[in-house]
Amino acid sequence: MNEEHLLRIQAIAEAALLAAGKPLSLDQLRELFSEEERPARQVMEHVMVLLEAACEGRGFELKKVASGYRLQVREEYAPWVGRLFEEKPQRYSRALLETLALIAYRQPITRGEIEDIRGVTVSSNIIRTLLEREWVRVVGHRDVPGRPAMYATTKQFLDYFNLTGLDQLPPLNEVRDLEEIGREIEKNMQGEMIDYMAAERPNKPARPARDPASQGGPERIQKLLARAGVGSRREIEGWMEAGRLLVNGQPVAPGQKASVEDRFELDGKRLEVSGAAEVMRRVLIYNKPEGEVTTRKDPEGRPTVFDRLPRLKEHRWISIGRLDINTTGLVLFTTDGELANRLMHPSNQIDREYAVRIFGEVDDAMIERLLQGVLLEDGMAKFTDISPAGGSGMNRWFHVTLLEGRNREVRRLWESQG
């Protein structure tokens, strides 16, 4: 094969790597050619050596990683290239880095084993982030009650950290401080973002709470009324759509803006919204007994969770989620509709953990189905985590976690299994 032919193969490989935006293996590069002109594997390896040499002195380099080869910006030019991105990357939390390190060095490992080593609970947000970034994957289930998932790292993990194999990980006694690793990851991200809860970001001072009323000017009506404790955003939007809510005598629509100086009426009765001018946030934890319904007024006259709450003059309690009449447990109440909306909205993906007592056999297949997802009458539903919590035989306890709170969802999921 003459030099001109090799240079042509090299140019095609370079173009493919630039266009792919991800690592390509030798076989993937060879597949670009027809059978008649496809280079042998040894030839392709030689072409990669030529391409690596051709990148010398340029702003990018050819890097071999677990999934193959890729062209990437040289590390010394990252500070300049990073300015192309408007948003700066957020840091990974120390908890996420520790979890990832344990999976990398002790794989396969379960969430419970990680918790035993770290001495604290592993947030579902951390596991979900690692799975979404495809840095870890489920490789099986430990053969113990509950069949917990076992996690291991992926080729994408090796690719991201410029590794070809796990043998290139530094020995544990050489691992640097996790915060230093976090700074290096942040630099390597070059504009990529991980949406992570502010409470888990290390060494980052908390932002002072913004008082919307002090900002001046109008704001969305449902937000203003929720902050005043009149109702939840969803409830207020329902009033708007039904034409029950008036502002200065005129019907309004979701998204319309107003201020505390305006006059608000619901079904002809004036609403007191002065509480929105100065936020007074009260939060109460109530241990709901069996036999109470989580509603403000019950048409059947049954006791409600609101019957025992302290009376308020200018605000009202808003329940954060609900438990059905036969369920006991903690229910949060607040006077801040904005806080209630943030805690209840599914997009915020906040864990809801339940202790469930099951009468009957629970086998591994049932656990797997509940984790993978079950089609209920109102759509797909699943638990993000199921952990055995005691009992034996036909009487067992489980701790289950959900990221949403649909009506009787926990009961309906278990009942779907017969």
Steps between C-alpha positions, in 0.01 A plus 500: 500500500660826388537818706229684306245229584597510871459879507152466348396246765645730767298797369178293495563380857570856619182630337295219654638563849429872470144437385416218743540697821568174684769230503513262202660157509729365230221277374259795478757697301562204267123467441508843334665341197344265246609137510726548197698788655469414871846515665625214714494550875880526513489772235237691696715481813792643302276780370410592860871529580543732200198708605629531855832629367320741266323657801830600661523876539127549440224606741351151514633149545407142417413315818445127543231415756298191589253536212762579236658822374386862515629846417489737796623844601836492673474564873725808489253678270188420706491841679459679166264249341285503814413865434288389206243376748273754665420295811770381735479137610382429851719296726429141582418449864746323724232238568471423126878474459531265797219282364657489155842416646356211703325359195819530293727333756262243652272405211262330492354667809147565627358825629474350849868401496594854396294635791670261743843625391414871490287485815223713346203447270571524126254741340291366212599820315865388504424155360266649240764754391766230458258282303384789279859594418555131422802489729354201688253226415316217671687175436286266707333453836652373824357163601361620835144595610376791292747425220674844512653622174877474455675792330815511288669760281456520124711566191360854503653545846840388368461718189413810701807469721733409211552142615525186291437263791445481876862400545590863426320621813754625756558283808279604790798630696577738215147637455500874551255701708148463360448876479810529282359227277175695489681812378670298229169348388347848494778620272460200269127548462550812282151633533304182575255537785376259765177619660563427865334616818672805650508339842742233374751736336819512712658825621237714333339768719125491507331774303296739713130438466340734251196688624291534182304786650819703542584474130222743401270468204233242420548124496298198389170489685517132596847554647395807698186337641685179583757699697215672684376156607171527311552165330740291295598610149307215342189584701525870407543418130179294526317805637628705207392248237154477658462879499462512880795732565478873423769767524372856518164367388634327189544125431861387466693216335805296609818697436338841553679731747386713791632650825388511865348842429237344273159379617444123489160330522408132503134416439414860587690500832808717543827316563751629754841504329697728732689192615674493162663837569702355787565129482421316823593138448378253756555127465335233712554122512186304588492131593180396323305221671283246324145616436571862398469623141748744344250758382373834628131402494362147474148461355448188717586690818805288587783649711763685294867571562419873516270461802792478745733762349559836672260772387643782287356848453648630173638180346390144453670164513583326172566126510810381315373179347240274659453163666183297456259432788653161593864620489693638797816708481649849487333772293661841443292819516612851416357851461729563201333395176824550305681254730212252469515521120874435491475200729201344318580569135619177328774686309693552827530120546493500882510160671188376677576202723237265641509206739271230360373185673426219255292194580593230250792369302732753333734339248793642303297527178243717677772732635653529153163590342434769759843652433469481121150649486136392507218638285225633729171654391656850507831408331832332572625495858795347681703506818853640473615289794367203699683391815400213732431629852424192707238233546491154348279260311155643426552813716780726375593868507658699216624857466406635157584829329300698243583822315135602462184484706198387301182394677554174696797424276687281750196282572408473132852394402505216752140401419594474132714199591204298628 
